[in-house]
Short mmCIF file of C-alpha atoms in Angstrom, two decimals:
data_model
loop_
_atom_site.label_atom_id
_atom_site.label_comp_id
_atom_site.label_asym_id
_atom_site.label_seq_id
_atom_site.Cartn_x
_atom_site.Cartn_y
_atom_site.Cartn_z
CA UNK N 1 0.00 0.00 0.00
CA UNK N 2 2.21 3.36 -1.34
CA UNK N 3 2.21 6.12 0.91
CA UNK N 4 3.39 9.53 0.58
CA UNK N 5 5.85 11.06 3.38
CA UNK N 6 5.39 11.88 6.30
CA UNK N 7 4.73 8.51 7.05
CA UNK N 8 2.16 8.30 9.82
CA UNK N 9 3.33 5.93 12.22
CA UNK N 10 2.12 4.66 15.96
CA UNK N 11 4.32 3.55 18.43
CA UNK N 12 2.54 0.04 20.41
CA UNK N 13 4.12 -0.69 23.27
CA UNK N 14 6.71 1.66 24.88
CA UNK N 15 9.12 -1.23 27.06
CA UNK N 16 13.07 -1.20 26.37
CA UNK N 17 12.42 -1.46 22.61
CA UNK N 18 9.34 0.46 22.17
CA UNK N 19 11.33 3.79 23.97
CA UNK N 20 14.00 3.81 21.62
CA UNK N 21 11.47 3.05 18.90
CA UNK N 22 9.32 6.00 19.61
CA UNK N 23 12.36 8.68 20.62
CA UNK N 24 13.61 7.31 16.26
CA UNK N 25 10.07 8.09 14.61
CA UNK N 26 10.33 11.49 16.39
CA UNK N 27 13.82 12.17 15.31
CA UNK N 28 13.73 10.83 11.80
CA UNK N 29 12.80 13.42 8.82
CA UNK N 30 9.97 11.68 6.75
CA UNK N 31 8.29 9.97 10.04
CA UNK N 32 5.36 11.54 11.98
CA UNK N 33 3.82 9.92 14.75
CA UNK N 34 0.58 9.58 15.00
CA UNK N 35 -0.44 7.41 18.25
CA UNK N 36 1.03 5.92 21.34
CA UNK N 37 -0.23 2.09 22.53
CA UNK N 38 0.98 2.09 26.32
CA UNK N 39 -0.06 -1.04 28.99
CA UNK N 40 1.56 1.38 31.88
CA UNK N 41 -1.43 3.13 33.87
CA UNK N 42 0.98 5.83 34.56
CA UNK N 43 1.84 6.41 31.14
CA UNK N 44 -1.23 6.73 30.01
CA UNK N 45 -2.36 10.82 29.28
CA UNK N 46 1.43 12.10 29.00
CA UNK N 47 2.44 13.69 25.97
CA UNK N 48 4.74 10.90 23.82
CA UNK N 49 7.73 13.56 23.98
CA UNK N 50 7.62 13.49 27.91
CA UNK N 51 8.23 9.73 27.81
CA UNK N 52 11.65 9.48 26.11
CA UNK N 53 12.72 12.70 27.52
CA UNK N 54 11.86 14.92 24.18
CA UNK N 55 9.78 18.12 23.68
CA UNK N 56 6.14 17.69 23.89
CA UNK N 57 4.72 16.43 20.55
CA UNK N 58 1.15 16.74 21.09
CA UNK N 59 0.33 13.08 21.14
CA UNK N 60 -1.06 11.99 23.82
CA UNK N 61 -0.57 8.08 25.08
CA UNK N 62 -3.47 5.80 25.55
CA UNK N 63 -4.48 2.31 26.58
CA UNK N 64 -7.28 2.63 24.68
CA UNK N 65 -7.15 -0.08 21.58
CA UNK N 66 -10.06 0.96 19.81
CA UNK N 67 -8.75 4.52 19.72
CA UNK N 68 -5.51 3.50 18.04
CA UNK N 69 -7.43 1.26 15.48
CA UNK N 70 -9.50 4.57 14.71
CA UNK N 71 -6.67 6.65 14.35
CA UNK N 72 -5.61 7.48 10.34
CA UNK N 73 -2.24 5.68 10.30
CA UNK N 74 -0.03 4.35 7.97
CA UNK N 75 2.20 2.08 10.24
CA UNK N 76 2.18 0.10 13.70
CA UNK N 77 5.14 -0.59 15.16
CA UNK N 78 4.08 -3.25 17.07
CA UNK N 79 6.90 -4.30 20.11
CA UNK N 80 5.10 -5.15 23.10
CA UNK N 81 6.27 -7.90 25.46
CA UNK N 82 5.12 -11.80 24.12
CA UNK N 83 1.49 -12.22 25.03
CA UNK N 84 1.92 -15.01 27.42
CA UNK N 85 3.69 -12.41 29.64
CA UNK N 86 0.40 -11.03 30.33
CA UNK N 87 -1.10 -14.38 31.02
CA UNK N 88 -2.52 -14.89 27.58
CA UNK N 89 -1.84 -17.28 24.72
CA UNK N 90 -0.36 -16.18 21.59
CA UNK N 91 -3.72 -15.92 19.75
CA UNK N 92 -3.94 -12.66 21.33
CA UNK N 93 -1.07 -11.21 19.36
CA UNK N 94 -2.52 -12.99 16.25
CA UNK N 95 -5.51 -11.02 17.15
CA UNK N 96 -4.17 -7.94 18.02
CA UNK N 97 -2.14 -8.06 14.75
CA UNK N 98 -5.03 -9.07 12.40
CA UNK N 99 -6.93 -6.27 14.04
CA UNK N 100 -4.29 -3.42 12.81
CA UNK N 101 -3.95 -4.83 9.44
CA UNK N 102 -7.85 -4.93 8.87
CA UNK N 103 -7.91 -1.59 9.90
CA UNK N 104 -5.84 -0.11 7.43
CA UNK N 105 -2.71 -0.39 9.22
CA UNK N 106 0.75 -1.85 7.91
CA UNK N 107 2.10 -3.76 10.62
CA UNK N 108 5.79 -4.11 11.59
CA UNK N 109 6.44 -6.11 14.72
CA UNK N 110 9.21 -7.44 17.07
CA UNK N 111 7.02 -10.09 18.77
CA UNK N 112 7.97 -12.90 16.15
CA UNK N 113 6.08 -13.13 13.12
CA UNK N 114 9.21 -13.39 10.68
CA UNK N 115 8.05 -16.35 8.70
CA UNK N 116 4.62 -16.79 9.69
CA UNK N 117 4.16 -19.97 7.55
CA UNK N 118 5.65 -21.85 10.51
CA UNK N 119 2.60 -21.58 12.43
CA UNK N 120 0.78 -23.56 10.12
CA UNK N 121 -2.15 -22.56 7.51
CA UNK N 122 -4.59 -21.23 10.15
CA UNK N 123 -2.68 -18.14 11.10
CA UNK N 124 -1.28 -17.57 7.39
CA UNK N 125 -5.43 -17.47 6.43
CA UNK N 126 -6.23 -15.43 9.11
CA UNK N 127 -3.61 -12.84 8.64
CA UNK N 128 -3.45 -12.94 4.69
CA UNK N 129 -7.50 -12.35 5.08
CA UNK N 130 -6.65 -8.90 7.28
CA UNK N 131 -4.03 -8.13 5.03
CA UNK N 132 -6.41 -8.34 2.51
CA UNK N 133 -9.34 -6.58 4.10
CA UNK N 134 -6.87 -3.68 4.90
CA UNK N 135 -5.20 -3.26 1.73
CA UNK N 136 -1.73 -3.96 3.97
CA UNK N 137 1.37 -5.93 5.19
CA UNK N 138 2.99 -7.44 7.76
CA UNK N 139 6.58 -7.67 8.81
CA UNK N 140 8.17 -9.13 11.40
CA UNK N 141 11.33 -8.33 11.93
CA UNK N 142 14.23 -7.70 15.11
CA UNK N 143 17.61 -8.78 15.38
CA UNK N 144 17.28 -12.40 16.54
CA UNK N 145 15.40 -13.50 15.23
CA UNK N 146 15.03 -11.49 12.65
CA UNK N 147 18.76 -10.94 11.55
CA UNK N 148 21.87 -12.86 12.76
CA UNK N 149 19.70 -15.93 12.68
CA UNK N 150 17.73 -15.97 9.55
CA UNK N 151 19.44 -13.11 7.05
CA UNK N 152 23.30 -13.17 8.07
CA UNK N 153 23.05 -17.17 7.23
CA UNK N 154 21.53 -16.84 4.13
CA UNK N 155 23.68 -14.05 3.15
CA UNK N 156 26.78 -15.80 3.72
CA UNK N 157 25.21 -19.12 1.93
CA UNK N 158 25.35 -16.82 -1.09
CA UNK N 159 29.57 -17.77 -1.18
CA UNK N 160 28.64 -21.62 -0.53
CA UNK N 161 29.20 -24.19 -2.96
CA UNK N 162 28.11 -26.90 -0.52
CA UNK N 163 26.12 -26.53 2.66
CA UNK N 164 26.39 -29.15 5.58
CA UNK N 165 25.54 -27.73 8.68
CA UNK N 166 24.88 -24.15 9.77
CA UNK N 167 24.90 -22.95 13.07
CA UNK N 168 23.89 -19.58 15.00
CA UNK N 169 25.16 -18.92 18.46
CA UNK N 170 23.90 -15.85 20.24
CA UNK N 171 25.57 -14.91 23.87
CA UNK N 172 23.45 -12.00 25.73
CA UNK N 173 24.34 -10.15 29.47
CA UNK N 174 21.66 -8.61 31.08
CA UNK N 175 23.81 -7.12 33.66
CA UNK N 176 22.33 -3.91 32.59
CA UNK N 177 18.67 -4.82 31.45
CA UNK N 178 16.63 -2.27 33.66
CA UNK N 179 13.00 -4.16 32.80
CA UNK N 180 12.54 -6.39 36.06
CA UNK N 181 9.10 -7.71 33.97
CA UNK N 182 11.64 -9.24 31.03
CA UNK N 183 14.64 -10.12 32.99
CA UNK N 184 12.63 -11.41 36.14
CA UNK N 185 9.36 -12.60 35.05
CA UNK N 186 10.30 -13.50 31.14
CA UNK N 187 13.64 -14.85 31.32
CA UNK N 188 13.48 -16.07 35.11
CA UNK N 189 16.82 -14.90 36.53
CA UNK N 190 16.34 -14.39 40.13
CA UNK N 191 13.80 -17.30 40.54
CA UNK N 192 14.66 -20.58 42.86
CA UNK N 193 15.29 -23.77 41.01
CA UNK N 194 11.82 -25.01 41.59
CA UNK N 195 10.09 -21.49 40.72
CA UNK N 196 11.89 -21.44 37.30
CA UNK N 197 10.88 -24.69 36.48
CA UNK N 198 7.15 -24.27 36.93
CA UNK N 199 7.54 -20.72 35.17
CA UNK N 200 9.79 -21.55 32.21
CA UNK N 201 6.84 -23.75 30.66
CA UNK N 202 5.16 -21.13 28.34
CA UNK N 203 8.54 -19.41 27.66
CA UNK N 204 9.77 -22.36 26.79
CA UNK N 205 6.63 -22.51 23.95
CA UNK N 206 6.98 -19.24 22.96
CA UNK N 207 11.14 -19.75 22.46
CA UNK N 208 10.64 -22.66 20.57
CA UNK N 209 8.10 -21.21 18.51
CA UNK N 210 10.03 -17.93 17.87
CA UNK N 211 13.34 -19.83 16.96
CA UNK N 212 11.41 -22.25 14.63
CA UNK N 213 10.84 -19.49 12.24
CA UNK N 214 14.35 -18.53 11.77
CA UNK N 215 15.30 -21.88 11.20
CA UNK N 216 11.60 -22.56 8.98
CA UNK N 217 12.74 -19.60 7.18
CA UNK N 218 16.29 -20.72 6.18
CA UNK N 219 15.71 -24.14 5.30
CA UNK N 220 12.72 -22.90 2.63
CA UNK N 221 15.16 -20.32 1.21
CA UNK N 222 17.86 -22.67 0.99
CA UNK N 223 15.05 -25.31 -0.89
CA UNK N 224 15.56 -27.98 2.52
CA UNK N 225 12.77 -29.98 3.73
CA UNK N 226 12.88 -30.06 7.85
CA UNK N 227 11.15 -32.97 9.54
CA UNK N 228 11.16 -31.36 12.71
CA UNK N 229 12.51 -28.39 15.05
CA UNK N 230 14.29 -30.15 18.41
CA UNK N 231 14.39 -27.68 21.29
CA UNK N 232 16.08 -28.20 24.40
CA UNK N 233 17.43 -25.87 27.55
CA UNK N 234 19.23 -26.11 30.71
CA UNK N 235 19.93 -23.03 33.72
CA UNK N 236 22.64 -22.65 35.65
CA UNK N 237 22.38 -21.30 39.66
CA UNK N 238 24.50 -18.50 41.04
CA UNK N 239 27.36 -19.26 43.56
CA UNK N 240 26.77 -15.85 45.39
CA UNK N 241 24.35 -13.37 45.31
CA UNK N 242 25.47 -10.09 43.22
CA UNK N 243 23.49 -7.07 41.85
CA UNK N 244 21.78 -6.18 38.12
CA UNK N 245 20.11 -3.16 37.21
CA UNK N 246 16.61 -5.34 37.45
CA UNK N 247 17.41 -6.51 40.60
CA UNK N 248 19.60 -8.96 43.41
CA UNK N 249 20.53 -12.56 42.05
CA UNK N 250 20.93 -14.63 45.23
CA UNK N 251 22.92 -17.37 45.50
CA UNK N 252 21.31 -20.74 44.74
CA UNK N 253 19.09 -18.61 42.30
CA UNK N 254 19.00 -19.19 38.61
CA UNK N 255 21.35 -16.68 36.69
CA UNK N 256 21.79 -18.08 33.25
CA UNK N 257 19.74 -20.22 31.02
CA UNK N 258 20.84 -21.92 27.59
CA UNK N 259 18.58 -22.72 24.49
CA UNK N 260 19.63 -25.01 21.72
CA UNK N 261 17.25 -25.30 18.69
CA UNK N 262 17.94 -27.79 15.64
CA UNK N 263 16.24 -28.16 12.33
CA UNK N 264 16.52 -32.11 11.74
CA UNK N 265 16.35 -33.79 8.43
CA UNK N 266 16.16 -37.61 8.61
CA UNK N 267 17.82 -37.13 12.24
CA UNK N 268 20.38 -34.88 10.96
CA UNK N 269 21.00 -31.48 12.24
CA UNK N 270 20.69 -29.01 9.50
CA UNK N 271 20.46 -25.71 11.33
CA UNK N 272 21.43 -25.11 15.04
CA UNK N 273 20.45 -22.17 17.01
CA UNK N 274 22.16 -22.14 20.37
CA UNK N 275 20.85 -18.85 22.79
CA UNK N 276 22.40 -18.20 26.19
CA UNK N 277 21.45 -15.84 28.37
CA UNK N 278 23.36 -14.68 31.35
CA UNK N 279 22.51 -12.25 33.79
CA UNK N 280 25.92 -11.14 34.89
CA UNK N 281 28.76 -12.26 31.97
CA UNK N 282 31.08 -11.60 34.32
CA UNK N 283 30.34 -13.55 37.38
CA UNK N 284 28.98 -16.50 35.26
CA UNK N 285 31.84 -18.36 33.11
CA UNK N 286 29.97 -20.90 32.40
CA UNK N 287 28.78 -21.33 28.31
CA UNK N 288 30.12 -18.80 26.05
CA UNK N 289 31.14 -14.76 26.08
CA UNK N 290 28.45 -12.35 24.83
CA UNK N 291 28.70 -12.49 21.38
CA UNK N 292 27.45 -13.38 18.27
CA UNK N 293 29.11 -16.23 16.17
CA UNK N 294 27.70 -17.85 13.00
CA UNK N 295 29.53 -21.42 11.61
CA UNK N 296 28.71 -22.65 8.13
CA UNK N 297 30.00 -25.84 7.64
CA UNK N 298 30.62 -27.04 3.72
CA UNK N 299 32.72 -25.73 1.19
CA UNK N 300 34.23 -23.79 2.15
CA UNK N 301 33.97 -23.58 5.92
CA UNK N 302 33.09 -19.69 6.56
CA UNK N 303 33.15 -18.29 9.87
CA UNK N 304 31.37 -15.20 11.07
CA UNK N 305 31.99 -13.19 14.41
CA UNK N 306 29.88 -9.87 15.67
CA UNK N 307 31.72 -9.61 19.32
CA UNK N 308 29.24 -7.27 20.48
CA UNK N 309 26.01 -5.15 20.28
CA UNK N 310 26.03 -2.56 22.79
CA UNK N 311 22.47 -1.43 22.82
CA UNK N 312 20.56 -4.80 21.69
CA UNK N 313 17.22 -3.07 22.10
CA UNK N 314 18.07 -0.25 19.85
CA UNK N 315 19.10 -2.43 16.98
CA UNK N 316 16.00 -4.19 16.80
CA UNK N 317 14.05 -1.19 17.54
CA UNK N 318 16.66 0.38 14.47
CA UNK N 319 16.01 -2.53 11.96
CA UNK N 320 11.97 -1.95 12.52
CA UNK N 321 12.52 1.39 11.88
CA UNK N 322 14.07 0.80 8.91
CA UNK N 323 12.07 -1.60 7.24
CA UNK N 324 9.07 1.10 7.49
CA UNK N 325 9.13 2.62 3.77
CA UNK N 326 9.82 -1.45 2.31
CA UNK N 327 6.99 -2.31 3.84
CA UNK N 328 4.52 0.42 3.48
CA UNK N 329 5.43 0.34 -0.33
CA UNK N 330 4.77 -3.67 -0.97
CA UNK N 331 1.87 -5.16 -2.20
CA UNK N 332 -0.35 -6.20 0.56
CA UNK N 333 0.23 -9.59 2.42
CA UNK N 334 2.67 -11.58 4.58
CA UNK N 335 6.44 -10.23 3.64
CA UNK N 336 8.81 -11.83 4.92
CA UNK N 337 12.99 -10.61 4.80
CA UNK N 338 12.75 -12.52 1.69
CA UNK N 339 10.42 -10.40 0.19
CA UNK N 340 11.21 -6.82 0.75
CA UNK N 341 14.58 -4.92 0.04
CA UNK N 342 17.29 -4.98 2.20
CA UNK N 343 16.95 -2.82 4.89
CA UNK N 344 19.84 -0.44 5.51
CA UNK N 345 20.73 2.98 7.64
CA UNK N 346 19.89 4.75 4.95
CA UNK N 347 19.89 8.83 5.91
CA UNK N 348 21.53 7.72 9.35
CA UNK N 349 24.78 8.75 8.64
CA UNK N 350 26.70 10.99 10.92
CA UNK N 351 30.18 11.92 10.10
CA UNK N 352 32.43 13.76 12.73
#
C-alpha cells in the first residue's frame, strides 16, 4: 500500500524497545507519529515527547485499543512484550495483529512473526485475510530472530558451494537490562530452582516457537525440507548473590539459562540455534562470552563473528525502523525478509 511522506506511524508498546522506537520516529525526517499504545497506567495521558525525555509532541498516550485502530495511520510498530507475559496465549497477538492490518494499518512487529508460515495454515489465512481486508502488510522483523539468525546465514550461503551444517550462536548479558518484567518474570533470573521450572513452561513454547521461524525460514530459502525443530534448555544457579540493574541474584538462584534449537532432516541437524542468556557475563563463566558467532560448515567452511552489540534493544528497535518505507510500499500480504529490500541505515549517517 504506497504512501506519501510523512509517514504516519504509531508507536505500540513503549518497554526497552518500544522507547527507543518512539524517541527514532520522532527524530527521523519523513516519520510523523501519530499514536502511542501504552499497557503502563501511569503512562497513560502524557504527551509521547515526555516519555523518552523529548519536547512535547502533542500526542497523547493511551491504553485505549479501539482509539488506536480509529486513528488514520499508515504504520504500527508493534513491540510489546510476548502475550503469554500477560497471562494470555499467543492468539492474542494474532488477534491484536489481524486487528491493525484490517484496519488499514501496515504492521511491523518485534514479537515474532518473521516467517509466519511456521505456524501452520490457520494463522497464514487469518492474517493474509486482514491483510487483505486492509489493503496492507505485515513484517516481522528484530535482530534475533530477525537478523543474525535468519538473514546473516543466508547471506553468507550466497559464497557456498556446498552446505552441511549451519549454526547460529547468540551470547546476551543482562547485567544492565533495567525491565525487572523481562529479565525477572520473562527470562526467570532471580527465581529458585523449583520457581523457574514451573515458570519456564510457556517461555519455553513461545522460544521454541520464535526460533522455529528462523530456522523454517532458512531451510525454505535454501530449498531444505525439515522434519522437525528439536528444542532443548538447561539453567545454571549463582554461587553468590550479586546485583543487576533489574534486581539482586541470590545465591542458589538461577542466573543463566541456555537454548539449543535444531532443524533435523532424517535425524540430521541441518540448522542449530544455540541462545544463552546470562545475567551477569562476568560472574557467570559458564557457556560462552556475549557475542554473536555464526559457523557454516561445507565448502568452504566460513566463519562469522559480531563480538558485540552494545544497545541490543536499539538495533531491533533500528532494523523496525528501517524496514518502514519497504513495507509500506509492498503489495499487501505476509512479507517476509525474503520479500522486501534490504533494509539499511539509509539517511543515518553521521560523520564527525
Amino acid at each position: 500500500m504506497p504512501v506519501n511522506a510523512p509517514i504516519r506511524v504509531v508507536q505500540w508498546a513503549t518497554g526497552s524497545i518500544g522507547r527507543y522506537a518512539l524517541r527514532s520516529v520522532l527524530s527521523r525526517p519523513g516519520l510523523q507519529l501519530a499514536g502511542v499504545l501504552v499497557y503502563d497506567p501511569d503512562k497513560t495521558g502524557k504527551d509521547a515527547g515526555e516519555l523518552v525525555g523529548m519536547p512535547p509532541t502533542g500526542v497523547t498516550c493511551t491504553d485505549d485499543v479501539d482509539r488506536i485502530l480509529a486513528l488514520d495511520a499508515d504504520c504500527v510498530l508493534h513491540m510489546p512484550l510476548p502475550a503469554f507475559s500477560f497471562g494470555t496465549d499467543q492468539t492474542s497477538d494474532v488477534e491484536t495483529i489481524c486487528a491493525l492490518l484490517a484496519s488499514g494499518k501496515n504492521v511491523i512487529t518485534t514479537t515474532g512473526f518473521v516467517y509466519p508460515k511456521s505456524y501452520g495454515p490457520g494463522v497464514v489465512e487469518r492474517v493474509e485475510a486482514a491483510c487483505a481486508a486492509g489493503d496492507t502488510t505485515l513484517h516481522g522483523t528484530g535482530i534475533n530472530p530477525g537478523f543474525m539468525s535468519d538473514f546473516l546465514p543466508l547471506a553468507l550461503t550466497g559464497l557456498s558451494d556446498r552446505v552441511d551444517h549451519i549454526y547460529v550462536r547468540e551470547s546476551s548479558d543482562f547485567r544492565g537490562h533495567p525491565s525487572r518484567q523481562v529479565v525477572v518474570d520473562l527470562v526467570g533470573f532471580t527465581r529458585s530452582a523449583k520457581d523457574y521450572t514451573a515458570a519456564v513452561r510457556p517461555y519455553r513454547m513461545f522460544q521454541r516457537s520464535l526460533f522455529a521461524e528462523s530456522v523454517q525460514l532458512v531451510a525454505d530459502a535454501l530449498d531444505v525440507r525439515l522434519d522437525e525443530v528439536e528444542e532443548s534448555d538447561d539453567f545454571e544457579l549463582a554461587t553468590r548473590e550479586f546485583e543487576i540493574a533489574a534486581g539482586t541474584v541470590r545465591e542458589g538462584t538461577v542466573c543463566a539459562s541456555r537454548w539449543v534449537f535444531s532443524g533435523l532432516v532424517r535425524g540430521r541437524p541441518f540448522m542449530t540455534i544455540e541462545v544463552v542468556y546470562k545475567a551477569d557475563a562476568a560472574r557467570v563463566p559458564r557457556w560462552s562470552d556475549p557475542g554473536f558467532v555464526l559457523h557454516i560448515e561445507g565448502v568452504p567452511h566460513m566463519t562469522l563473528s559480531v563480538d558485540e552489540v552494545s544497545h541490543g534493544p536499539a538495533a531491533a528497535a533500528a532494523h523496525a525502523i528501517n524496514a518502514i518505507p519497504a513495507v509500506c510500499a509492498a503489495p499487501p500480504g505476509i512479507r517476509t525478509l525474503l520479500d522486501l529490500p534490504f533494509a539499511t541505515g539509509r539517511g543515518r549517517v553521521r560523520l564527525r
